[in-house]
């Protein structure tokens, strides 16, 4: 495992991983506040409305471990970048959703992007920071998670009240673009500690299916 040379690249990894750590819990908690407005606009019943929130969490939980393993084999930066692209694109599509069913589908895709981000962000930090700096970097990353959880209801409620619930999703787009720009400009290395090893497709499918069955009582 090789560390990224230079403080600029280490700082870039910390910035993008921390922003991603903020975005994923922020989106989850902010959208929960907007659920009554979403239900009103799309005339959703209680069950359908619950899928607006749970589809995101379901996808994030189902794909977190498989994408983490896939990133160890094929490259953490690659999977992280793809996750940001998926997350940002699905946020835009969610903001433009014409129906409740479309919103649920886009939320599931957004959760998939979240799994790709969360499953690689911390791993990237541990890859580039030496042991004597790693604790501080991880502490900053974890702090961002709780800030996102704390600010999500407040900002989500404000945006829903004055700019409609669709604006919650639009707030992710500039941050996502900024993260992609930072990766393209500053990060040249790739980290894949398990490069060449086999990805267990059957095990991943079984894991995801089992988690789905547990969450929905199949």
PDB file of C-alpha atoms in Angstrom:
ATOM      1  CA  UNK A   1       0.000   0.000   0.000  1.00  0.00           C
ATOM      2  CA  UNK A   2       1.535   3.285  -1.113  1.00  0.00           C
ATOM      3  CA  UNK A   3       0.757   6.669   0.336  1.00  0.00           C
ATOM      4  CA  UNK A   4       0.075   9.662  -1.844  1.00  0.00           C
ATOM      5  CA  UNK A   5       3.168  11.909  -1.872  1.00  0.00           C
ATOM      6  CA  UNK A   6       2.561  15.523  -1.034  1.00  0.00           C
ATOM      7  CA  UNK A   7       0.332  17.400   1.353  1.00  0.00           C
ATOM      8  CA  UNK A   8      -1.865  18.765  -1.443  1.00  0.00           C
ATOM      9  CA  UNK A   9      -3.023  15.342  -2.537  1.00  0.00           C
ATOM     10  CA  UNK A  10      -3.545  14.136   1.037  1.00  0.00           C
ATOM     11  CA  UNK A  11      -5.590  17.247   1.744  1.00  0.00           C
ATOM     12  CA  UNK A  12      -7.610  16.666  -1.409  1.00  0.00           C
ATOM     13  CA  UNK A  13      -8.483  13.132  -0.320  1.00  0.00           C
ATOM     14  CA  UNK A  14      -9.556  14.419   3.086  1.00  0.00           C
ATOM     15  CA  UNK A  15     -11.697  17.181   1.551  1.00  0.00           C
ATOM     16  CA  UNK A  16     -13.529  15.004  -0.952  1.00  0.00           C
ATOM     17  CA  UNK A  17     -14.031  12.144   1.507  1.00  0.00           C
ATOM     18  CA  UNK A  18     -15.328  14.561   4.149  1.00  0.00           C
ATOM     19  CA  UNK A  19     -17.726  16.272   1.736  1.00  0.00           C
ATOM     20  CA  UNK A  20     -19.009  12.874   0.665  1.00  0.00           C
ATOM     21  CA  UNK A  21     -19.363  11.832   4.312  1.00  0.00           C
ATOM     22  CA  UNK A  22     -21.479  14.954   4.864  1.00  0.00           C
ATOM     23  CA  UNK A  23     -23.643  14.561   1.764  1.00  0.00           C
ATOM     24  CA  UNK A  24     -24.934  11.043   2.301  1.00  0.00           C
ATOM     25  CA  UNK A  25     -26.421  11.447   5.827  1.00  0.00           C
ATOM     26  CA  UNK A  26     -27.521  15.011   5.038  1.00  0.00           C
ATOM     27  CA  UNK A  27     -29.587  13.791   2.112  1.00  0.00           C
ATOM     28  CA  UNK A  28     -31.176  11.027   4.138  1.00  0.00           C
ATOM     29  CA  UNK A  29     -32.206  13.240   7.050  1.00  0.00           C
ATOM     30  CA  UNK A  30     -33.228  16.238   4.924  1.00  0.00           C
ATOM     31  CA  UNK A  31     -35.565  14.261   2.703  1.00  0.00           C
ATOM     32  CA  UNK A  32     -37.363  12.835   5.748  1.00  0.00           C
ATOM     33  CA  UNK A  33     -38.536  16.360   6.593  1.00  0.00           C
ATOM     34  CA  UNK A  34     -39.862  16.834   3.072  1.00  0.00           C
ATOM     35  CA  UNK A  35     -41.936  13.637   3.004  1.00  0.00           C
ATOM     36  CA  UNK A  36     -45.283  15.346   3.772  1.00  0.00           C
ATOM     37  CA  UNK A  37     -44.760  17.777   0.881  1.00  0.00           C
ATOM     38  CA  UNK A  38     -43.768  14.940  -1.438  1.00  0.00           C
ATOM     39  CA  UNK A  39     -46.843  12.949  -0.422  1.00  0.00           C
ATOM     40  CA  UNK A  40     -49.057  15.957  -1.077  1.00  0.00           C
ATOM     41  CA  UNK A  41     -47.649  16.639  -4.536  1.00  0.00           C
ATOM     42  CA  UNK A  42     -47.736  13.046  -5.773  1.00  0.00           C
ATOM     43  CA  UNK A  43     -50.781  11.887  -3.753  1.00  0.00           C
ATOM     44  CA  UNK A  44     -48.794   9.024  -2.217  1.00  0.00           C
ATOM     45  CA  UNK A  45     -50.232   6.712   0.401  1.00  0.00           C
ATOM     46  CA  UNK A  46     -48.290   5.826   3.544  1.00  0.00           C
ATOM     47  CA  UNK A  47     -46.697   2.691   2.092  1.00  0.00           C
ATOM     48  CA  UNK A  48     -45.543   4.368  -1.116  1.00  0.00           C
ATOM     49  CA  UNK A  49     -44.244   7.328   0.844  1.00  0.00           C
ATOM     50  CA  UNK A  50     -42.188   5.069   3.084  1.00  0.00           C
ATOM     51  CA  UNK A  51     -40.345   3.788   0.002  1.00  0.00           C
ATOM     52  CA  UNK A  52     -39.170   7.319  -0.813  1.00  0.00           C
ATOM     53  CA  UNK A  53     -37.020   7.160   2.307  1.00  0.00           C
ATOM     54  CA  UNK A  54     -36.355   3.426   2.600  1.00  0.00           C
ATOM     55  CA  UNK A  55     -35.330   2.850  -1.039  1.00  0.00           C
ATOM     56  CA  UNK A  56     -32.291   5.071  -0.483  1.00  0.00           C
ATOM     57  CA  UNK A  57     -31.324   3.319   2.750  1.00  0.00           C
ATOM     58  CA  UNK A  58     -31.995  -0.104   1.269  1.00  0.00           C
ATOM     59  CA  UNK A  59     -29.694   0.453  -1.701  1.00  0.00           C
ATOM     60  CA  UNK A  60     -26.974   1.942   0.494  1.00  0.00           C
ATOM     61  CA  UNK A  61     -27.080  -1.066   2.822  1.00  0.00           C
ATOM     62  CA  UNK A  62     -27.341  -3.688   0.062  1.00  0.00           C
ATOM     63  CA  UNK A  63     -24.356  -2.470  -1.939  1.00  0.00           C
ATOM     64  CA  UNK A  64     -22.017  -1.076   0.717  1.00  0.00           C
ATOM     65  CA  UNK A  65     -20.031  -4.282   1.292  1.00  0.00           C
ATOM     66  CA  UNK A  66     -19.977  -5.474  -2.360  1.00  0.00           C
ATOM     67  CA  UNK A  67     -18.769  -2.115  -3.653  1.00  0.00           C
ATOM     68  CA  UNK A  68     -16.202  -1.870  -0.868  1.00  0.00           C
ATOM     69  CA  UNK A  69     -14.742  -5.207  -1.925  1.00  0.00           C
ATOM     70  CA  UNK A  70     -14.967  -4.294  -5.619  1.00  0.00           C
ATOM     71  CA  UNK A  71     -13.051  -1.080  -4.894  1.00  0.00           C
ATOM     72  CA  UNK A  72     -10.296  -2.986  -3.077  1.00  0.00           C
ATOM     73  CA  UNK A  73      -9.802  -5.053  -6.219  1.00  0.00           C
ATOM     74  CA  UNK A  74     -10.330  -2.544  -9.035  1.00  0.00           C
ATOM     75  CA  UNK A  75      -9.484   0.788  -7.432  1.00  0.00           C
ATOM     76  CA  UNK A  76     -10.947   2.896  -4.651  1.00  0.00           C
ATOM     77  CA  UNK A  77     -10.630   6.206  -6.463  1.00  0.00           C
ATOM     78  CA  UNK A  78     -12.381   4.749  -9.496  1.00  0.00           C
ATOM     79  CA  UNK A  79     -15.351   3.477  -7.515  1.00  0.00           C
ATOM     80  CA  UNK A  80     -15.502   6.646  -5.395  1.00  0.00           C
ATOM     81  CA  UNK A  81     -15.565   8.848  -8.506  1.00  0.00           C
ATOM     82  CA  UNK A  82     -18.244   6.729 -10.144  1.00  0.00           C
ATOM     83  CA  UNK A  83     -20.241   6.905  -6.908  1.00  0.00           C
ATOM     84  CA  UNK A  84     -20.098  10.701  -6.888  1.00  0.00           C
ATOM     85  CA  UNK A  85     -21.254  10.791 -10.516  1.00  0.00           C
ATOM     86  CA  UNK A  86     -24.128   8.392  -9.807  1.00  0.00           C
ATOM     87  CA  UNK A  87     -25.090  10.258  -6.626  1.00  0.00           C
ATOM     88  CA  UNK A  88     -25.048  13.681  -8.297  1.00  0.00           C
ATOM     89  CA  UNK A  89     -26.890  12.546 -11.421  1.00  0.00           C
ATOM     90  CA  UNK A  90     -29.586  10.752  -9.456  1.00  0.00           C
ATOM     91  CA  UNK A  91     -30.014  13.825  -7.238  1.00  0.00           C
ATOM     92  CA  UNK A  92     -30.730  15.896 -10.352  1.00  0.00           C
ATOM     93  CA  UNK A  93     -33.154  13.280 -11.636  1.00  0.00           C
ATOM     94  CA  UNK A  94     -34.859  13.166  -8.241  1.00  0.00           C
ATOM     95  CA  UNK A  95     -35.324  16.923  -8.346  1.00  0.00           C
ATOM     96  CA  UNK A  96     -36.980  16.554 -11.763  1.00  0.00           C
ATOM     97  CA  UNK A  97     -39.019  13.452 -10.878  1.00  0.00           C
ATOM     98  CA  UNK A  98     -42.439  13.565 -12.589  1.00  0.00           C
ATOM     99  CA  UNK A  99     -44.079  10.997 -10.303  1.00  0.00           C
ATOM    100  CA  UNK A 100     -43.739   9.255  -6.985  1.00  0.00           C
ATOM    101  CA  UNK A 101     -42.668   6.000  -8.617  1.00  0.00           C
ATOM    102  CA  UNK A 102     -39.914   7.783 -10.549  1.00  0.00           C
ATOM    103  CA  UNK A 103     -38.735   9.467  -7.351  1.00  0.00           C
ATOM    104  CA  UNK A 104     -38.541   6.126  -5.535  1.00  0.00           C
ATOM    105  CA  UNK A 105     -36.504   4.662  -8.400  1.00  0.00           C
ATOM    106  CA  UNK A 106     -34.118   7.629  -8.517  1.00  0.00           C
ATOM    107  CA  UNK A 107     -33.734   7.462  -4.739  1.00  0.00           C
ATOM    108  CA  UNK A 108     -32.700   3.827  -5.034  1.00  0.00           C
ATOM    109  CA  UNK A 109     -30.055   4.788  -7.598  1.00  0.00           C
ATOM    110  CA  UNK A 110     -28.930   7.586  -5.310  1.00  0.00           C
ATOM    111  CA  UNK A 111     -28.526   5.100  -2.473  1.00  0.00           C
ATOM    112  CA  UNK A 112     -26.398   2.940  -4.752  1.00  0.00           C
ATOM    113  CA  UNK A 113     -24.115   5.910  -5.376  1.00  0.00           C
ATOM    114  CA  UNK A 114     -24.027   6.543  -1.643  1.00  0.00           C
ATOM    115  CA  UNK A 115     -22.825   2.968  -1.053  1.00  0.00           C
ATOM    116  CA  UNK A 116     -20.022   3.455  -3.563  1.00  0.00           C
ATOM    117  CA  UNK A 117     -18.975   6.684  -1.838  1.00  0.00           C
ATOM    118  CA  UNK A 118     -19.219   5.539   1.756  1.00  0.00           C
ATOM    119  CA  UNK A 119     -17.596   2.197   1.057  1.00  0.00           C
ATOM    120  CA  UNK A 120     -14.455   3.844  -0.341  1.00  0.00           C
ATOM    121  CA  UNK A 121     -14.080   7.272   1.300  1.00  0.00           C
ATOM    122  CA  UNK A 122     -12.681   6.066   4.616  1.00  0.00           C
ATOM    123  CA  UNK A 123     -10.556   3.452   2.848  1.00  0.00           C
ATOM    124  CA  UNK A 124      -8.987   6.207   0.731  1.00  0.00           C
ATOM    125  CA  UNK A 125      -8.131   8.179   3.860  1.00  0.00           C
ATOM    126  CA  UNK A 126      -6.440   5.192   5.469  1.00  0.00           C
ATOM    127  CA  UNK A 127      -4.539   4.593   2.216  1.00  0.00           C
ATOM    128  CA  UNK A 128      -2.958   8.038   2.025  1.00  0.00           C
ATOM    129  CA  UNK A 129      -2.442   9.196   5.598  1.00  0.00           C
ATOM    130  CA  UNK A 130       0.412   7.852   7.743  1.00  0.00           C
ATOM    131  CA  UNK A 131      -0.520   6.230  11.019  1.00  0.00           C
ATOM    132  CA  UNK A 132       0.360   9.294  13.107  1.00  0.00           C
ATOM    133  CA  UNK A 133      -2.080  11.500  11.111  1.00  0.00           C
ATOM    134  CA  UNK A 134      -4.746   8.942  10.347  1.00  0.00           C
ATOM    135  CA  UNK A 135      -6.693   9.342  13.585  1.00  0.00           C
ATOM    136  CA  UNK A 136      -7.174  13.066  13.096  1.00  0.00           C
ATOM    137  CA  UNK A 137      -8.238  12.605   9.473  1.00  0.00           C
ATOM    138  CA  UNK A 138     -10.760   9.904  10.390  1.00  0.00           C
ATOM    139  CA  UNK A 139     -12.059  12.080  13.228  1.00  0.00           C
ATOM    140  CA  UNK A 140     -12.748  14.921  10.790  1.00  0.00           C
ATOM    141  CA  UNK A 141     -14.526  12.501   8.475  1.00  0.00           C
ATOM    142  CA  UNK A 142     -16.729  11.107  11.235  1.00  0.00           C
ATOM    143  CA  UNK A 143     -17.533  14.634  12.439  1.00  0.00           C
ATOM    144  CA  UNK A 144     -18.819  15.470   8.952  1.00  0.00           C
ATOM    145  CA  UNK A 145     -21.236  12.539   9.157  1.00  0.00           C
ATOM    146  CA  UNK A 146     -22.839  13.839  12.332  1.00  0.00           C
ATOM    147  CA  UNK A 147     -22.907  17.407  11.050  1.00  0.00           C
ATOM    148  CA  UNK A 148     -24.809  16.143   8.016  1.00  0.00           C
ATOM    149  CA  UNK A 149     -27.272  14.296  10.227  1.00  0.00           C
ATOM    150  CA  UNK A 150     -27.746  17.351  12.448  1.00  0.00           C
ATOM    151  CA  UNK A 151     -28.117  19.950   9.690  1.00  0.00           C
ATOM    152  CA  UNK A 152     -30.266  17.795   7.413  1.00  0.00           C
ATOM    153  CA  UNK A 153     -33.607  18.365   9.185  1.00  0.00           C
ATOM    154  CA  UNK A 154     -32.997  22.094   9.675  1.00  0.00           C
ATOM    155  CA  UNK A 155     -31.807  22.866   6.142  1.00  0.00           C
ATOM    156  CA  UNK A 156     -34.236  20.383   4.616  1.00  0.00           C
ATOM    157  CA  UNK A 157     -37.150  22.019   6.415  1.00  0.00           C
ATOM    158  CA  UNK A 158     -36.043  25.500   5.394  1.00  0.00           C
ATOM    159  CA  UNK A 159     -35.604  24.544   1.749  1.00  0.00           C
ATOM    160  CA  UNK A 160     -38.917  22.703   1.659  1.00  0.00           C
ATOM    161  CA  UNK A 161     -40.743  25.675   3.161  1.00  0.00           C
ATOM    162  CA  UNK A 162     -39.317  28.360   0.897  1.00  0.00           C
ATOM    163  CA  UNK A 163     -38.012  26.611  -2.243  1.00  0.00           C
ATOM    164  CA  UNK A 164     -40.006  23.323  -2.373  1.00  0.00           C
ATOM    165  CA  UNK A 165     -38.681  19.853  -1.624  1.00  0.00           C
ATOM    166  CA  UNK A 166     -36.985  19.593  -5.018  1.00  0.00           C
ATOM    167  CA  UNK A 167     -34.380  22.139  -3.952  1.00  0.00           C
ATOM    168  CA  UNK A 168     -33.001  19.646  -1.400  1.00  0.00           C
ATOM    169  CA  UNK A 169     -31.741  17.452  -4.216  1.00  0.00           C
ATOM    170  CA  UNK A 170     -30.391  20.395  -6.191  1.00  0.00           C
ATOM    171  CA  UNK A 171     -28.082  21.387  -3.312  1.00  0.00           C
ATOM    172  CA  UNK A 172     -26.061  18.218  -3.939  1.00  0.00           C
ATOM    173  CA  UNK A 173     -25.178  19.058  -7.512  1.00  0.00           C
ATOM    174  CA  UNK A 174     -22.592  21.853  -7.020  1.00  0.00           C
ATOM    175  CA  UNK A 175     -20.870  19.883  -4.258  1.00  0.00           C
ATOM    176  CA  UNK A 176     -20.770  16.787  -6.440  1.00  0.00           C
ATOM    177  CA  UNK A 177     -19.290  18.739  -9.344  1.00  0.00           C
ATOM    178  CA  UNK A 178     -16.700  20.269  -7.021  1.00  0.00           C
ATOM    179  CA  UNK A 179     -15.638  16.833  -5.748  1.00  0.00           C
ATOM    180  CA  UNK A 180     -15.287  15.484  -9.292  1.00  0.00           C
ATOM    181  CA  UNK A 181     -13.190  18.524 -10.236  1.00  0.00           C
ATOM    182  CA  UNK A 182     -10.869  18.029  -7.264  1.00  0.00           C
ATOM    183  CA  UNK A 183     -10.377  14.357  -8.109  1.00  0.00           C
ATOM    184  CA  UNK A 184      -9.593  15.130 -11.741  1.00  0.00           C
ATOM    185  CA  UNK A 185      -7.168  17.911 -10.884  1.00  0.00           C
ATOM    186  CA  UNK A 186      -5.234  16.559  -7.907  1.00  0.00           C
ATOM    187  CA  UNK A 187      -5.530  12.777  -7.636  1.00  0.00           C
ATOM    188  CA  UNK A 188      -3.368  10.804 -10.011  1.00  0.00           C
ATOM    189  CA  UNK A 189      -2.803   7.608  -8.041  1.00  0.00           C
ATOM    190  CA  UNK A 190      -5.081   4.636  -7.550  1.00  0.00           C
ATOM    191  CA  UNK A 191      -5.375   2.375  -4.497  1.00  0.00           C
ATOM    192  CA  UNK A 192      -6.309  -1.276  -4.842  1.00  0.00           C
ATOM    193  CA  UNK A 193      -4.831  -3.374  -2.048  1.00  0.00           C
ATOM    194  CA  UNK A 194      -6.527  -6.548  -3.320  1.00  0.00           C
ATOM    195  CA  UNK A 195      -5.741  -6.052  -6.995  1.00  0.00           C
ATOM    196  CA  UNK A 196      -5.866  -9.325  -8.902  1.00  0.00           C
ATOM    197  CA  UNK A 197      -8.031 -11.122  -6.354  1.00  0.00           C
ATOM    198  CA  UNK A 198     -11.409 -12.592  -7.274  1.00  0.00           C
ATOM    199  CA  UNK A 199     -14.658 -10.733  -6.674  1.00  0.00           C
ATOM    200  CA  UNK A 200     -17.233 -13.053  -5.128  1.00  0.00           C
ATOM    201  CA  UNK A 201     -20.305 -12.317  -7.242  1.00  0.00           C
ATOM    202  CA  UNK A 202     -22.414 -15.104  -5.747  1.00  0.00           C
ATOM    203  CA  UNK A 203     -21.562 -14.065  -2.205  1.00  0.00           C
ATOM    204  CA  UNK A 204     -22.402 -10.443  -2.974  1.00  0.00           C
ATOM    205  CA  UNK A 205     -25.760 -11.372  -4.479  1.00  0.00           C
ATOM    206  CA  UNK A 206     -26.539 -13.596  -1.486  1.00  0.00           C
ATOM    207  CA  UNK A 207     -25.563 -10.809   0.921  1.00  0.00           C
ATOM    208  CA  UNK A 208     -27.769  -8.252  -0.822  1.00  0.00           C
ATOM    209  CA  UNK A 209     -30.707 -10.667  -1.142  1.00  0.00           C
ATOM    210  CA  UNK A 210     -30.461 -11.660   2.513  1.00  0.00           C
ATOM    211  CA  UNK A 211     -30.384  -8.044   3.626  1.00  0.00           C
ATOM    212  CA  UNK A 212     -33.409  -7.313   1.457  1.00  0.00           C
ATOM    213  CA  UNK A 213     -35.287 -10.245   2.966  1.00  0.00           C
ATOM    214  CA  UNK A 214     -34.448  -9.175   6.528  1.00  0.00           C
ATOM    215  CA  UNK A 215     -35.475  -5.557   5.971  1.00  0.00           C
ATOM    216  CA  UNK A 216     -38.807  -6.431   4.406  1.00  0.00           C
ATOM    217  CA  UNK A 217     -39.566  -9.679   6.208  1.00  0.00           C
ATOM    218  CA  UNK A 218     -39.620 -11.963   3.188  1.00  0.00           C
TER     219      UNK A 218
END
